[in-house]
Amino acid sequence: MGGEDGADAVLRDELLDPYPGDAVSVTWTLECTATPTAAGFDLKGPYIQGRPAGRFIYLTWGSVDEAGTFAMFRRAKLMLDAVDPDTTAAALRSGRLLAHLRLTDACGRPLCAQVRPPLVEWSAPAQWPDPVARPVS
């Protein structure tokens, strides 16, 4: 993973537990609802931000001091409008939408900015995979 010393990756740090930035694998489960729209579906939930057709989930990087205070230094937006329509339809049937991505960029720094394929692979598995790391090409 690499990145800043002591870096942690979190989603909306006030709501979810942080993981060490050098963890082999991290997993969060986020609840959401899908509302049909003229353009497809609008995903909403407590961890989903942005306007319709521009919704995203923040992946926030920061450090935690001895007192447990989190200080953000970088974040990425997992862009939900980048999920292709077939995957979205399959996710509605399965009730699952999975994002698989590296947590660092090509230079080993924490991933940041808008994250779209090929940097993230979206799928709609029939069941959740075991939370074991798998290589990302």
Coordinates of C-alpha atoms in Angstrom, one line a residue:
M1 CA 0.0 0.0 0.0
G2 CA 2.6 2.6 1.0
G3 CA 1.7 6.3 1.4
E4 CA 2.1 8.5 4.4
D5 CA 3.4 6.9 7.7
G6 CA 0.5 5.9 9.9
A7 CA -2.1 6.6 7.2
D8 CA -5.5 5.1 7.6
A9 CA -8.3 4.8 5.0
V10 CA -11.9 5.5 6.1
L11 CA -15.3 6.3 4.7
R12 CA -17.0 9.2 6.5
D13 CA -14.6 8.8 9.5
E14 CA -17.3 9.9 12.0
L15 CA -19.4 6.8 11.1
L16 CA -17.1 3.9 10.1
D17 CA -14.1 2.4 11.7
P18 CA -10.7 3.3 10.1
Y19 CA -8.4 0.6 8.7
P20 CA -4.6 0.9 8.5
G21 CA -3.5 2.3 5.1
D22 CA -1.2 -0.7 4.6
A23 CA -3.9 -3.3 5.2
V24 CA -3.9 -6.2 2.7
S25 CA -7.7 -5.9 2.3
V26 CA -10.4 -3.7 3.7
T27 CA -14.2 -4.1 3.6
W28 CA -17.1 -1.9 4.4
T29 CA -20.8 -2.7 3.9
L30 CA -22.9 0.4 3.0
E31 CA -26.7 0.4 2.9
C32 CA -28.4 2.2 0.1
T33 CA -31.6 2.4 -1.8
A34 CA -32.1 2.6 -5.6
T35 CA -34.8 4.8 -7.1
P36 CA -35.6 4.5 -10.8
T37 CA -35.0 7.6 -12.9
A38 CA -35.2 8.5 -16.6
A39 CA -31.4 8.0 -16.8
G40 CA -31.4 4.6 -14.9
F41 CA -31.2 4.6 -11.1
D42 CA -30.4 7.0 -8.4
L43 CA -28.5 5.4 -5.5
K44 CA -29.0 7.1 -2.1
G45 CA -27.8 6.3 1.4
P46 CA -26.1 7.7 4.5
Y47 CA -22.7 7.2 2.9
I48 CA -23.6 8.4 -0.6
Q49 CA -23.0 12.0 -1.4
G50 CA -23.5 14.4 -4.4
R51 CA -26.3 15.3 -6.7
P52 CA -28.3 12.8 -8.8
A53 CA -26.1 11.6 -11.8
G54 CA -23.0 12.6 -9.8
R55 CA -23.3 10.5 -6.7
F56 CA -20.2 9.2 -5.0
I57 CA -18.8 7.6 -1.9
Y58 CA -15.8 9.2 -0.2
L59 CA -12.7 7.1 0.7
T60 CA -10.9 9.4 3.1
W61 CA -7.2 9.1 4.0
G62 CA -5.8 10.6 7.2
S63 CA -3.9 9.9 10.3
V64 CA -5.0 9.2 13.9
D65 CA -3.0 10.6 16.8
E66 CA -2.5 9.1 20.2
A67 CA -5.8 10.7 21.4
G68 CA -7.7 9.0 18.6
T69 CA -8.3 12.2 16.7
F70 CA -8.6 11.7 12.9
A71 CA -7.0 14.3 10.6
M72 CA -7.8 14.0 6.9
F73 CA -5.0 14.7 4.3
R74 CA -6.5 13.2 1.1
R75 CA -9.6 11.6 -0.2
A76 CA -11.0 9.8 -3.3
K77 CA -14.5 9.8 -4.7
L78 CA -15.8 6.4 -5.8
M79 CA -18.0 7.6 -8.7
L80 CA -21.3 5.8 -8.8
D81 CA -22.2 7.1 -12.3
A82 CA -19.3 5.0 -13.5
V83 CA -21.2 1.8 -12.8
D84 CA -22.4 0.5 -16.1
P85 CA -26.1 0.0 -16.6
D86 CA -25.9 -3.8 -16.8
T87 CA -24.0 -4.0 -13.5
T88 CA -26.5 -1.6 -11.9
A89 CA -29.4 -3.8 -13.0
A90 CA -27.6 -7.0 -11.7
A91 CA -27.0 -5.2 -8.4
L92 CA -30.7 -4.4 -8.1
R93 CA -31.5 -8.1 -8.5
S94 CA -28.8 -9.3 -6.2
G95 CA -28.9 -6.5 -3.6
R96 CA -25.1 -6.2 -3.8
L97 CA -22.8 -3.8 -5.6
L98 CA -19.1 -4.4 -5.0
A99 CA -16.2 -2.1 -5.8
H100 CA -12.7 -3.6 -6.0
L101 CA -9.8 -1.2 -6.2
R102 CA -6.2 -0.5 -5.1
L103 CA -5.9 1.9 -2.3
T104 CA -2.8 3.5 -3.7
D105 CA -1.9 5.2 -6.9
A106 CA 0.9 4.2 -9.4
C107 CA 3.4 6.0 -7.2
G108 CA 2.3 4.3 -4.0
R109 CA 0.5 7.3 -2.5
P110 CA -3.0 7.1 -1.2
L111 CA -5.5 7.1 -4.1
C112 CA -7.3 10.4 -4.6
A113 CA -9.6 12.4 -6.9
Q114 CA -12.4 10.8 -8.9
V115 CA -12.1 7.1 -9.1
R116 CA -13.6 5.5 -12.3
P117 CA -12.8 2.3 -14.3
P118 CA -10.3 1.1 -14.8
L119 CA -9.1 2.2 -11.4
V120 CA -12.2 0.6 -9.8
E121 CA -13.9 -2.6 -10.9
W122 CA -17.7 -2.7 -10.2
S123 CA -19.6 -6.0 -10.0
A124 CA -22.8 -7.3 -8.6
P125 CA -22.0 -10.7 -7.1
A126 CA -24.8 -13.2 -6.2
Q127 CA -23.2 -13.5 -2.8
W128 CA -20.5 -11.6 -1.0
P129 CA -17.0 -12.9 -1.6
D130 CA -14.7 -13.8 1.3
P131 CA -12.9 -10.7 2.4
V132 CA -9.5 -12.0 1.2
A133 CA -7.2 -9.9 -0.8
R134 CA -7.0 -10.7 -4.5
P135 CA -4.5 -9.2 -6.9
V136 CA -5.6 -6.1 -8.9
S137 CA -4.1 -5.8 -12.3

